[in-house]
Coordinates of C-alpha atoms in Angstrom, one line a residue:
Chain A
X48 CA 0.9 14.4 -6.1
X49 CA 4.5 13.3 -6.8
X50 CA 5.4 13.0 -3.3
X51 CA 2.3 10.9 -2.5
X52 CA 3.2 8.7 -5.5
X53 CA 6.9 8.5 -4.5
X54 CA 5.9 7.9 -0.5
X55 CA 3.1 4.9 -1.8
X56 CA 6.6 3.6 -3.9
X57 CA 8.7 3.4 -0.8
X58 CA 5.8 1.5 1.0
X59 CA 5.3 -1.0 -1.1
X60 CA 9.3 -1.4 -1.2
X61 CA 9.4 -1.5 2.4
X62 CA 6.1 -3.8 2.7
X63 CA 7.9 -6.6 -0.1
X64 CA 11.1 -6.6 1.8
X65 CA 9.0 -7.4 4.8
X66 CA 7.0 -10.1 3.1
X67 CA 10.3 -11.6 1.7
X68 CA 11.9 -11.6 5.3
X69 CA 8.8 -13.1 7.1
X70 CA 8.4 -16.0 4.1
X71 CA 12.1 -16.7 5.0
X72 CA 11.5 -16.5 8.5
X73 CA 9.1 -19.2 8.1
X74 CA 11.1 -21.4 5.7
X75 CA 13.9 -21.5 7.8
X76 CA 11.9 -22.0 11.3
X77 CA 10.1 -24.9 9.6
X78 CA 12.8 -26.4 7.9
X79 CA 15.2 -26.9 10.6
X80 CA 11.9 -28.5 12.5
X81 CA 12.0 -31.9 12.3
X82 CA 10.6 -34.3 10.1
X83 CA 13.2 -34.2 7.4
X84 CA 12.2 -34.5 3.9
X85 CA 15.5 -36.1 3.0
X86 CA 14.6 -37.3 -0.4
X87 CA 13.3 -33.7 -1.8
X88 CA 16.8 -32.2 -0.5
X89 CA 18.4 -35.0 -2.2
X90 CA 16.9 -33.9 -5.5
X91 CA 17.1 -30.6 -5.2
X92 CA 20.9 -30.9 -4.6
X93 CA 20.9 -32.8 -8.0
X94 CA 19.3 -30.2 -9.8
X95 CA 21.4 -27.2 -8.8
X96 CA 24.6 -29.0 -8.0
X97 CA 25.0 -31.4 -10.9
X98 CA 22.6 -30.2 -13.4
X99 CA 24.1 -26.5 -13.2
X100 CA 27.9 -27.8 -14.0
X101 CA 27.6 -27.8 -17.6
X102 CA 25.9 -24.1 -18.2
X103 CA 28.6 -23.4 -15.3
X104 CA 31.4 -25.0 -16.7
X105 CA 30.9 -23.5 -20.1
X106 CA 30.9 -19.8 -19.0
X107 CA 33.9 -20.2 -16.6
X108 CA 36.2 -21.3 -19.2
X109 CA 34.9 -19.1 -22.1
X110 CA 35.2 -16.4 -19.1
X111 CA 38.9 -17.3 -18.8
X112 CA 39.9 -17.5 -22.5
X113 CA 38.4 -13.6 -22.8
X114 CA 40.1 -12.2 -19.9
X115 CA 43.7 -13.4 -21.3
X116 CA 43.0 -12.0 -24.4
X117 CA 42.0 -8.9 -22.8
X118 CA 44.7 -8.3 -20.3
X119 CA 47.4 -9.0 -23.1
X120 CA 45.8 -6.7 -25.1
X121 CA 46.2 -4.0 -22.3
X122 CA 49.3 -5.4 -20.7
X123 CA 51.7 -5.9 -23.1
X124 CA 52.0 -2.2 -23.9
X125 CA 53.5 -2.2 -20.4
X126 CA 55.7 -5.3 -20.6
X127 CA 53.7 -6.4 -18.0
X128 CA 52.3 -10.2 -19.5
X129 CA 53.8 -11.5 -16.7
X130 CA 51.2 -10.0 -14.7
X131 CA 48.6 -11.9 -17.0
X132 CA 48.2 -15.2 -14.6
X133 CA 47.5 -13.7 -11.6
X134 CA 45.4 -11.1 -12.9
X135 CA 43.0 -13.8 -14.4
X136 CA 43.7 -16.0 -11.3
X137 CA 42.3 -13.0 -9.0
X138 CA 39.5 -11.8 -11.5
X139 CA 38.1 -15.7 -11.3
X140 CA 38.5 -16.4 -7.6
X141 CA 37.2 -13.1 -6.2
X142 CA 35.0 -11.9 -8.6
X143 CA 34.1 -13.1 -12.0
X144 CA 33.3 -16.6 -10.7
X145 CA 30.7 -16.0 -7.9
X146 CA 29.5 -13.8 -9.7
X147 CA 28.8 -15.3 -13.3
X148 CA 28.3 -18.9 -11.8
X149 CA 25.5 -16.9 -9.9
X150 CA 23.6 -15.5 -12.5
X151 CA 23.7 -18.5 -14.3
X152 CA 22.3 -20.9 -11.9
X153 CA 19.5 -17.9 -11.3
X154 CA 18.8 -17.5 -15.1
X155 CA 18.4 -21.3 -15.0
X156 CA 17.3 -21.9 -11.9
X157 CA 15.8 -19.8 -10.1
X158 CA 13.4 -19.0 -13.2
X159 CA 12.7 -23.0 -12.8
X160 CA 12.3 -22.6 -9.2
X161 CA 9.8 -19.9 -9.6
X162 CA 7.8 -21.7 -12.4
X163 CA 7.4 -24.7 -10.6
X164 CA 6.3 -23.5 -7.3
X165 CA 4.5 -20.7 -9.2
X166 CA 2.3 -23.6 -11.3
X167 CA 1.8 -25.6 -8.0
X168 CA 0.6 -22.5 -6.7
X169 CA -2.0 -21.8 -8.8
X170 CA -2.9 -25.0 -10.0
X171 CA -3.9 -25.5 -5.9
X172 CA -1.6 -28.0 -5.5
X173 CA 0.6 -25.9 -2.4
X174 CA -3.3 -26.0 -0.8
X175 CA -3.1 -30.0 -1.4
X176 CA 0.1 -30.0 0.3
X177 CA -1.3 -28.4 3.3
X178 CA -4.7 -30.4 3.2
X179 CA -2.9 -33.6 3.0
X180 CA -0.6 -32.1 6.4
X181 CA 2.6 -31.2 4.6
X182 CA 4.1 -27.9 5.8
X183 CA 4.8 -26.6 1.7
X184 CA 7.8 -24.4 3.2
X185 CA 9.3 -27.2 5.0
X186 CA 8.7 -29.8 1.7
X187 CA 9.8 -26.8 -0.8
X188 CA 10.9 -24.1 -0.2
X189 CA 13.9 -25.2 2.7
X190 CA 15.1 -27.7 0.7
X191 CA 15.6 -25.5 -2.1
X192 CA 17.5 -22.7 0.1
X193 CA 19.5 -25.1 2.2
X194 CA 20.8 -26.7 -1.0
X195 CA 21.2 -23.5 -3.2
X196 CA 23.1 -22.1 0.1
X197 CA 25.6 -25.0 0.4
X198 CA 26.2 -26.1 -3.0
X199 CA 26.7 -22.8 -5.0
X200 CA 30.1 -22.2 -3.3
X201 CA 30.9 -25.7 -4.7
X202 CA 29.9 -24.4 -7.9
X203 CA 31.8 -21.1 -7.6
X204 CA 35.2 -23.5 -6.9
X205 CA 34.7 -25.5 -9.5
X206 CA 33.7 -22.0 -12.0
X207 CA 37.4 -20.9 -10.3
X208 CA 39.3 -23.9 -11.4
X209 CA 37.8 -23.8 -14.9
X210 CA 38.2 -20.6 -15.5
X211 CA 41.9 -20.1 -14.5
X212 CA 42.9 -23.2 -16.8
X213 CA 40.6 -21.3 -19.6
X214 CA 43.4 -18.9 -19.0
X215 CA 46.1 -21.4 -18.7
X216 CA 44.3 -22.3 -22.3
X217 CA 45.0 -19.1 -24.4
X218 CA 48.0 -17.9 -22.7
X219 CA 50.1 -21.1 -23.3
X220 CA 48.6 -22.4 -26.7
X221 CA 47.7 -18.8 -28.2
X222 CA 49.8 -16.6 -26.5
X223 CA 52.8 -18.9 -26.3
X224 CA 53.6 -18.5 -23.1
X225 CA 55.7 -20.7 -21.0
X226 CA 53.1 -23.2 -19.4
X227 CA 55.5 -23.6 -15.9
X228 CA 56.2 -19.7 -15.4
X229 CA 52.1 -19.5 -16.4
X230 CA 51.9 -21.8 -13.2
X231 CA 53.9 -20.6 -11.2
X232 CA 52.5 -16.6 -11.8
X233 CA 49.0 -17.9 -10.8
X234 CA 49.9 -19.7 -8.0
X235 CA 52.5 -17.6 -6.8
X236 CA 50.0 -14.9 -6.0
X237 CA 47.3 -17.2 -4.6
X238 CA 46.0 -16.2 -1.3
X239 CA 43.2 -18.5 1.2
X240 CA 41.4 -15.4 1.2
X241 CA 40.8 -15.0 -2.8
X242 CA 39.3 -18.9 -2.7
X243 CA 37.2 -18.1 0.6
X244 CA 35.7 -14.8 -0.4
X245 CA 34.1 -15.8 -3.6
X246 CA 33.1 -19.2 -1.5
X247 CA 31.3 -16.7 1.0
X248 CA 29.7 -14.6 -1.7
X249 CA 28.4 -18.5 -3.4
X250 CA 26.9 -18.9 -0.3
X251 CA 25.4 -15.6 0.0
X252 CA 23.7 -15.6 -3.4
X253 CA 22.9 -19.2 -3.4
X254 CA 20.5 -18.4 -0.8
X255 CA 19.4 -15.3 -2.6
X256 CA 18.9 -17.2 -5.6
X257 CA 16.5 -19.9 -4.0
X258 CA 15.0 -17.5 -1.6
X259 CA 13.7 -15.0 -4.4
X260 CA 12.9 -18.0 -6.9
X261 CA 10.8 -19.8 -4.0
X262 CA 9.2 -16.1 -2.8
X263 CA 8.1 -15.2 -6.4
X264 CA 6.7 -18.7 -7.1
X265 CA 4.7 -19.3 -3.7
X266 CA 3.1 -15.8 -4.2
X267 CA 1.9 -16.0 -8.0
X268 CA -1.3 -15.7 -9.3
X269 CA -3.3 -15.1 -12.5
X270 CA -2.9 -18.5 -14.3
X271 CA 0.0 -19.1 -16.7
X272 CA 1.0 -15.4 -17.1
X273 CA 0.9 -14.5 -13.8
X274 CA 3.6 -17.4 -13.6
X275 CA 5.2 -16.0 -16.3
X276 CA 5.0 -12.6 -15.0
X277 CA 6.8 -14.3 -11.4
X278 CA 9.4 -16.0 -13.5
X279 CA 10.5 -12.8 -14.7
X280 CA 10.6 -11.2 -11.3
X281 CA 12.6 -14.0 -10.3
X282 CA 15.7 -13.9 -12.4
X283 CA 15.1 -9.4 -12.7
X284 CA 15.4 -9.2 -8.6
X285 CA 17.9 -12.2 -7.8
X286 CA 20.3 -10.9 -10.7
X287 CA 20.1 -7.3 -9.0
X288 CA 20.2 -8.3 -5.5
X289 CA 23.0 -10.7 -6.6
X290 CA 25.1 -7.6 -7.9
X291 CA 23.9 -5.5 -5.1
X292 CA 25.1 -8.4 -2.2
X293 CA 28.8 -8.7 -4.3
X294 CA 29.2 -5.0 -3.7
X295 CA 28.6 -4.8 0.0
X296 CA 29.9 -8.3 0.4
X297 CA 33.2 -7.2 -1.6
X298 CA 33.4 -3.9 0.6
X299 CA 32.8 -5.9 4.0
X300 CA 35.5 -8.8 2.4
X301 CA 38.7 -6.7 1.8
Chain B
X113 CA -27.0 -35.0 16.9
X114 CA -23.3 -35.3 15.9
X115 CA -22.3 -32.7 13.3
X116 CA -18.7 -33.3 11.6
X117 CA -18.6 -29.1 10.5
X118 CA -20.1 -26.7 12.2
X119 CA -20.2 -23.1 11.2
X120 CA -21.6 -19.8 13.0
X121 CA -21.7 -16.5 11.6
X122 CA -18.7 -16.9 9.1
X123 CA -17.5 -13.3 7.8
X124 CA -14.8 -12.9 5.8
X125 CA -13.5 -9.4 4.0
X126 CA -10.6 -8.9 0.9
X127 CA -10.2 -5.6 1.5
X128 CA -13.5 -3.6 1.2
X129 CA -15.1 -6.6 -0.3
X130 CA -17.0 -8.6 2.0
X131 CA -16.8 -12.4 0.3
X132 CA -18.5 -14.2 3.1
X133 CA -21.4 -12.7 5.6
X134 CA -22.6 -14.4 8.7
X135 CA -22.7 -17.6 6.4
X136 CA -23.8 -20.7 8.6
X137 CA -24.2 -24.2 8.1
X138 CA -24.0 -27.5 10.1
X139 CA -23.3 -31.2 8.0
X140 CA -24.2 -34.0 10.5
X141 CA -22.1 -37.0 10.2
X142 CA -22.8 -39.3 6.5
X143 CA -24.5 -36.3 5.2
X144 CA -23.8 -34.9 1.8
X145 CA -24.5 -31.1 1.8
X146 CA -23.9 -29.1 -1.6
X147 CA -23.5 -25.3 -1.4
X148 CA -24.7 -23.9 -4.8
X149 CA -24.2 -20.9 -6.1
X150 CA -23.4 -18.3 -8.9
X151 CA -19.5 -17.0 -9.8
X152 CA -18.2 -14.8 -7.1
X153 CA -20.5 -16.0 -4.2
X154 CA -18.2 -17.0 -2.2
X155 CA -18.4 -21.2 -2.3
X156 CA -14.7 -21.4 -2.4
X157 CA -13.6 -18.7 0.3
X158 CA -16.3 -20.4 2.7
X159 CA -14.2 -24.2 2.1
X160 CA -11.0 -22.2 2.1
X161 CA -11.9 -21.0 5.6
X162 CA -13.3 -24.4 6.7
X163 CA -9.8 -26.2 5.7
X164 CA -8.2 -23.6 7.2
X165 CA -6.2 -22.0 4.2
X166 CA -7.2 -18.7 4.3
X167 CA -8.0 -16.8 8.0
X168 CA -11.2 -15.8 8.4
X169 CA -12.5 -12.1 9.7
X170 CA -15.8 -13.4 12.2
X171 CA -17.4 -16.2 13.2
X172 CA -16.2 -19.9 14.0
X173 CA -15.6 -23.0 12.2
X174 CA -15.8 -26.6 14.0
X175 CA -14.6 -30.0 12.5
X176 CA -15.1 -33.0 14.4
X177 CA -16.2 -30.6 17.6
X178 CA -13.4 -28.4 17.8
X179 CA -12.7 -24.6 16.8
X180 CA -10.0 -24.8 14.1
X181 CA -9.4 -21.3 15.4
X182 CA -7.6 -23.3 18.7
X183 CA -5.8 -25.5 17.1
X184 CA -2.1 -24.8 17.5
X185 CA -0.1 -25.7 14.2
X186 CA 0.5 -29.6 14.9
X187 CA -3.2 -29.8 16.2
X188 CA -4.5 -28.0 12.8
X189 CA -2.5 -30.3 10.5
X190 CA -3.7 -33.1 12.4
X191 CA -7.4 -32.4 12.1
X192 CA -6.9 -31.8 8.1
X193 CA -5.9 -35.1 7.8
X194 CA -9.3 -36.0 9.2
X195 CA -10.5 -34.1 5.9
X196 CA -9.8 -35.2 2.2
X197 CA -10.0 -32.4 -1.0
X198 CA -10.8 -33.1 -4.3
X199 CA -10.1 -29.7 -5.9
X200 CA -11.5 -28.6 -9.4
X201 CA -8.1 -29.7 -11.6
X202 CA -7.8 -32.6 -9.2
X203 CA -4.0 -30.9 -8.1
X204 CA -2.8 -33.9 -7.9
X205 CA 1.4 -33.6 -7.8
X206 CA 2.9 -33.3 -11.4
X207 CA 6.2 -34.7 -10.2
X208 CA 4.9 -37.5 -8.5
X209 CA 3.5 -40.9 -10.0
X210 CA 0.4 -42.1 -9.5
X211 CA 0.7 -44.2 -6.5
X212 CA 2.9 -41.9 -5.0
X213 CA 0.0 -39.1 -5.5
X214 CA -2.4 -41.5 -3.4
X215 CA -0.3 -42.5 -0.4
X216 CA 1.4 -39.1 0.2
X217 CA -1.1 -38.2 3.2
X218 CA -0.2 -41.6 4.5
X219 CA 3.5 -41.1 3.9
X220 CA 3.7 -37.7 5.1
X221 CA 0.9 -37.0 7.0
X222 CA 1.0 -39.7 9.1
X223 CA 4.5 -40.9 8.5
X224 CA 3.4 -44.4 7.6
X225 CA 6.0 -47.2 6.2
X226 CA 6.0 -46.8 1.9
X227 CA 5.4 -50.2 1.5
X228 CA 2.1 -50.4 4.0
X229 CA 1.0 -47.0 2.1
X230 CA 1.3 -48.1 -1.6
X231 CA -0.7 -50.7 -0.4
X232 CA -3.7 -49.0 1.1
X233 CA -3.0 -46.7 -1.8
X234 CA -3.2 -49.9 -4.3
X235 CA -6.6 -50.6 -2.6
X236 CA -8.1 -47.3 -3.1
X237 CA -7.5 -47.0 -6.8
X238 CA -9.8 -49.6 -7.0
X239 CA -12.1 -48.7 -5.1
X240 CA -12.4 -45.9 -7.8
X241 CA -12.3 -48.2 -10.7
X242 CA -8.4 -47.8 -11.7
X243 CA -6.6 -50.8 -11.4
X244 CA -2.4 -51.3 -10.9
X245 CA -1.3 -50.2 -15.0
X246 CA -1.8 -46.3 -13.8
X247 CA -0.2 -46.8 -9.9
X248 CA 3.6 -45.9 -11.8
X249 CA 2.4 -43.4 -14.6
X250 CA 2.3 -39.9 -14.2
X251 CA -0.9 -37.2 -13.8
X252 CA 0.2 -36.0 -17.2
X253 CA -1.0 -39.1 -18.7
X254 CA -4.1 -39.5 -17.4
X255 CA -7.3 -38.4 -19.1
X256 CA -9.6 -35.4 -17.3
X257 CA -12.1 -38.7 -15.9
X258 CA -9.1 -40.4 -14.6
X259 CA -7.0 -37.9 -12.5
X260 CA -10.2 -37.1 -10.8
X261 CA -10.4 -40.7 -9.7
X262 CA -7.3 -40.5 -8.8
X263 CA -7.2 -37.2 -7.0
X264 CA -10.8 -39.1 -5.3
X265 CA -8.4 -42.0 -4.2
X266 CA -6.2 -39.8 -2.7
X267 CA -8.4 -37.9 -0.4
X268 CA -10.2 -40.8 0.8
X269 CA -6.9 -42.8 1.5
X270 CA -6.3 -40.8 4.8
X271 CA -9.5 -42.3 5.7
X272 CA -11.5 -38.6 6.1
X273 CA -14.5 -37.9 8.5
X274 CA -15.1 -35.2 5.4
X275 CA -14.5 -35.0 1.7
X276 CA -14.6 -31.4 0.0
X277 CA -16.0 -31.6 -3.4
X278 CA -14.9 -28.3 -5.6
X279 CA -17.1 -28.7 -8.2
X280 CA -16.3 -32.6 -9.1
X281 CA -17.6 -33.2 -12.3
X282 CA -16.3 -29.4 -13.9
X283 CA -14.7 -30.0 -17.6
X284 CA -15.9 -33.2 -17.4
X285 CA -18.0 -35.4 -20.1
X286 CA -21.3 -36.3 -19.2
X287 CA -20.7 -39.9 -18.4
X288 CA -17.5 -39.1 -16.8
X289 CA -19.4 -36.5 -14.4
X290 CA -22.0 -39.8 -14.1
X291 CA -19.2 -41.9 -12.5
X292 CA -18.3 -39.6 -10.4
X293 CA -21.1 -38.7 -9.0
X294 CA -21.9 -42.4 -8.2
X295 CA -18.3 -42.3 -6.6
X296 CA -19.2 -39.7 -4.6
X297 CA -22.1 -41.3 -3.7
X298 CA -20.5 -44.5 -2.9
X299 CA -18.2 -42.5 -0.3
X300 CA -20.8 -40.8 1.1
X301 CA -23.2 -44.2 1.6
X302 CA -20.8 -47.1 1.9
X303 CA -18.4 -45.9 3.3
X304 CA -20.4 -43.1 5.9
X305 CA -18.0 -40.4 5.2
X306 CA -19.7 -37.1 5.3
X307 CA -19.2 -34.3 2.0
X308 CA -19.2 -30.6 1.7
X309 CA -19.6 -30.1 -2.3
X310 CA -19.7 -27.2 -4.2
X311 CA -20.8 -27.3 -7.7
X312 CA -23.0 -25.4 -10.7
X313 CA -23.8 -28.9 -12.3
X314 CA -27.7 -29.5 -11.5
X315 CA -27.4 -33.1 -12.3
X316 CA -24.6 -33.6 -10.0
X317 CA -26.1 -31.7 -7.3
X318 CA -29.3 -34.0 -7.4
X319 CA -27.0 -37.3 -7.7
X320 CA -25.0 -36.5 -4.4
X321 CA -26.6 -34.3 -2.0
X322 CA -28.8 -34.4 1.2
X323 CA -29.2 -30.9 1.5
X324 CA -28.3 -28.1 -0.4
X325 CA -27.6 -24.0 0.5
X326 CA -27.8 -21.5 -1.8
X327 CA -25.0 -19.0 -1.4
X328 CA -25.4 -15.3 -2.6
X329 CA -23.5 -12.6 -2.4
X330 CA -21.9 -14.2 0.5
X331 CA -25.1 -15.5 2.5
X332 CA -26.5 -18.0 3.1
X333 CA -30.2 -17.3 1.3
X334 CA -31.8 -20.8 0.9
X335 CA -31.2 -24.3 2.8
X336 CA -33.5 -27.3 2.2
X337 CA -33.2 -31.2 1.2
X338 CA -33.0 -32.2 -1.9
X339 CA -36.0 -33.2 -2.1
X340 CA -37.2 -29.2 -1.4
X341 CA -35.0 -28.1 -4.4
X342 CA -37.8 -29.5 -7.0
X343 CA -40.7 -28.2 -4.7
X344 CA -39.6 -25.0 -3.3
X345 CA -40.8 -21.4 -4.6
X346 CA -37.7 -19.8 -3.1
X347 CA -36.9 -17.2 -6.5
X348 CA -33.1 -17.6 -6.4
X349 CA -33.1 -21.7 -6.1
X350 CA -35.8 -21.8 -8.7
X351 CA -33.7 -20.0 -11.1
X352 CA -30.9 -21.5 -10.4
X353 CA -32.0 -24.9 -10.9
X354 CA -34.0 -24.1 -14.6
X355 CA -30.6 -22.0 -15.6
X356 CA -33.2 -19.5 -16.2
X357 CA -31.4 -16.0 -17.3
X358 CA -34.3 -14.0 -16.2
X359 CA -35.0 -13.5 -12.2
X360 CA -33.4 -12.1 -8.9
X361 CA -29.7 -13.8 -10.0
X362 CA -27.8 -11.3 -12.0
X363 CA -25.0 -12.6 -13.9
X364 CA -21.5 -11.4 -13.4

C-alpha cells in the first residue's frame, strides 16, 4: 500500500514537470512566432521592471545594513573588519542579491501573475482570447517570461549596488570606518565574475518566476479559491525551485 | 440547403464520464437553434467542441463546410473569427476599456488599423443601444445589462457567420433578459447571422429560437421548432418547459 501510494506520488511529479515543460514549450514556440504583441511586453516590462524597484530596493539595502552588523560582530574578534567590505560586497553580488530580489518579485509578482491569468481563466476570458483568434500564450504568457527573463538581472544589479552602499551605510556612519579604505576593500576584491553570476542566476529565476506564475494561473479552476489555491502554488514552487536553481546554478558557476 | 454547423455523432469522455454521446445537430444559415437542457447535460462541452476549445473523442464538427478537425492552427483561428461568443459573465477583458473590448477581434484577429476598428467598434455599440459615454470606461463599471451588450457588440463586430449564446439572459433582470433577447433577435433577423444558444430561460428560448434540442445526459433526446415545443408530448420537453419537478428529468 505505501509503495503504491509513494509510486502514484512520483507520477504525478513526473506528469506536472511534464505539463510545465510542454506549456513552456508552447509559450516559447508561439511567442517567438510572429505577430508581436509589442504593447503587452511593453507593460509587462513596466510592471516587473519598474514597479518591483521599490519592494527591491528596500530589501537590498536593509539586506546590507544587517550583513555589516553581522560580520563585525563575528569579525572583529579576529581583527579581521577589514575583511568586512568585500565580504558584504561578495555576499550581495553572488548570492544575497539574486536571490532575495527573486523572491521578492515572486512573492509580488508572480502571485499577481498567477491571479490574473488564474481569474481570466475561469472567468472564460483565455477561451474569449482564443474565440476572438488570439493565441493566449503568445498575448500572455511570452510576454510575461521574455520580460521576467531579461529584466530581473537588471533588478539583481541594481539589488547589488543598493545593497553594497547599505553596507557602505553602517560601516562608515555606525561603525566609523574610513569611507575611502571602505571603498577601496570592496572594490579591491571585485571580480566580472561575482557581477555576471548573480546576473545569470536573475535570468534563470526570472524565467522561473513568470513560468510558474503563468503555469499555475492558466491551469486554475474552482472559482475564486481555486485561484486562491494557484496563487499559493505559485509563490510555494517558484520560491523552492528558485532556491533549488541557486544551488545547482552556484555549483555549475564556481 | 446550406448549413453554417454541422455535427455527426459527437462523443466526448472526461475520464469515465461520457459528457457528450453521438449528439447531432445541423443549424442552416439565419437560423437560431437553442439546445436546452438540465445541469450537467452537456450544453457547454458540445459549444466547447464546436469552437474548438476542448478536443473531442468521436464524431465531426463542420463550420461554414469544413471539419475543424483539418484545420491546421492558422486555418482554425481563422474560421473562429467567422464565429462570435457571448459567454454567461460576458468575459469581456477586465484590463481593457470598453472600446478596446469591442475591436480586439478586429485589432488582433484580423490585424486591422486602431483607428478603422474603434470605429466599426463605435458603430456596433450602438447597434446594441450603448452610445460613445461607455467606449473609454471599464467592464468594472458597467451594470450586469450592460456588459452583456457590450460583450454582444463584441462578438458581432468580427462580422460572424455564427453567434454562440451561453445562456444570454443568466443573472439578468427580467427586462434586461427582454432586451436581450430582442438583440438577439435583431442579429439573428436583420442582420442573417445564424445562433447556437444555450439557455434554461423558457421565455428566452421562445423569444429567439427556430428550433430547439433537448440535451440529456449527453444526447440528443428531442429536436422540433419552436412552434412543436408548446404542442409536443415528448415527456422530457414537456417538463422542462412547465419547470415541473415531477417526471423523467431528475434533478442533480
Amino acid at each position: 500500500m505505501f509503495l503504491v501510494r509513494v509510486g502514484r506520488l512520483f507520477i504525478s511529479f513526473l506528469a506536472s514537470i511534464g505539463n510545465v515543460a510542454v506549456f513552456m514549450l508552447r509559450s516559447l514556440s508561439f511567442g517567438f512566432a510572429p505577430p508581436y504583441y509589442w504593447r503587452q511586453i511593453l507593460q509587462q516590462a513596466v510592471q516587473i521592471g519598474y514597479f518591483s524597484l521599490p519592494v527591491v530596493g528596500m530589501t537590498a539595502l536593509f539586506t546590507g545594513m544587517a550583513m555589516t552588523l553581522q560580520c563585525y560582530a563575528g569579525f572583529s574578534e579576529f581583527t579581521a573588519e577589514n575583511a568586512i567590505p568585500s565580504v558584504v560586497m561578495i555576499a550581495m553580488t553572488r548570492e544575497l542579491g539574486p536571490v532575495l530580489t527573486a523572491l521578492m518579485v515572486a512573492g509580488r509578482l508572480g502571485a499577481s501573475m498567477t491571479a490574473e491569468i488564474g481569474t481570466m481563466k475561469v472567468t472564460e476570458q483565455i477561451d474569449a482570447l482564443t474565440t476572438l483568434s488570439v493565441n493566449s500564450y503568445k498575448y500572455l504568457v511570452f510576454p510575461r517570461l521574455l520580460t521576467g527573463t531579461t529584466l530581473l538581472p537588471f533588478l539583481v544589479f541594481i539589488d547589488d549596488i543598493i545593497g553594497i552602499l547599505g553596507g557602505y551605510l553602517v560601516g562608515v556612519y555606525h561603525l566609523n570606518f574610513n569611507a575611502a579604505n571602505y571603498i577601496r576593500n570592496t572594490f579591491e576584491a571585485l571580480t566580472f565574475s561575482d557581477i555576471s553570476s548573480g546576473l545569470v542566476k536573475g535570468a534563470v529565476f526570472g524565467f522561473l518566476i513568470c513560468l510558474m506564475g503563468c503555469y499555475q494561473g492558466y491551469f486554475s479552476k474552482g472559482g475564486a479559491e481555486g485561484v486562491g489555491r494557484a496563487t499559493t502554488n505559485s509563490v510555494v514552487t517558484s520560491s523552492i525551485l528558485i532556491l533549488l536553481f541557486d544551488c545547482i546554478l552556484t555549483f555549475i558557476l564556481f | 440547403m446550406e448549413f453554417v454547423v454541422e455535427v455527426e455523432n459527437l462523443t466526448k469522455s472526461f475520464g469515465t464520464k461520457a459528457v457528450l454521446q453521438g449528439v447531432s445537430l445541423k443549424i442552416r444559415r439565419g437560423e437560431s437553434y437553442v439546445v436546452i437542457g438540465g445541469s450537467g447535460s452537456g450544453k457547454s462541452v458540445l459549444v466547447k467542441c464546436i469552437l474548438g476549445l476542448i478536443p473531442y473523442d468521436v464524431g465531426s464538427i463542420k463550420i461554414n463546410g469544413r471539419d475543424i478537425s483539418k484545420l491546421s492552427q492558422k486555418e482554425l483561428f481563422q474560421t473562429r473569427l467567422k464565429c462570435g461568443v457571448l459567454y454567461q459573465g460576458g468575459a469581456l477583458f477586465d484590463s481593457l476599456t470598453v472600446i478596446d473590448n469591442v475591436s480586439f477581434g478586429l485589432v488582433y484577429g484580423y490585424g486591422m488599423p486602431k483607428k478603422k476598428a474603434y470605429a466599426i467598434a463605435l458603430e456596433k455599440l450602438r447597434s446594441v443601444d450603448l452610445d460613445e459615454s461607455v467606449a473609454r470606461i471599464y467592464p468594472a463599471e458597467l451594470s450586469g445589462g450592460m456588459m452583456k451588450r457590450v460583450a454582444l457588440a463584441r462578438a458581432i463586430a468580427t462580422a460572424p457567420d455564427i453567434i454562440f449564446f451561453d445562456e444570454p439572459t443568466t443573472g439578468l433582470d427580467p427586462i434586461t433578459s427582454g432586451t436581450i433577447n430582442d438583440l438577439i433577435v435583431k442579429c439573428t433577423k436583420e442582420m442573417g447571422i445564424s445562433a447556437l444558444s444555450i439557455t434554461h430561460d423558457i421565455n428566452s428560448l421562445k423569444h429567439i429560437s427556430n428550433r430547439v434540442g433537448l440535451l440529456h445526459n449527453g444526447k440528443m433526446i428531442w429536436e422540433g421548432s419552436n412552434a412543436e415545443l408548446t404542442t409536443t408530448t415528448n415527456p422530457y420537453v414537456v417538463q422542462f418547459i412547465n419547470g415541473n419537478s415531477h417526471g423523467p428529468f431528475t434533478s442533480n
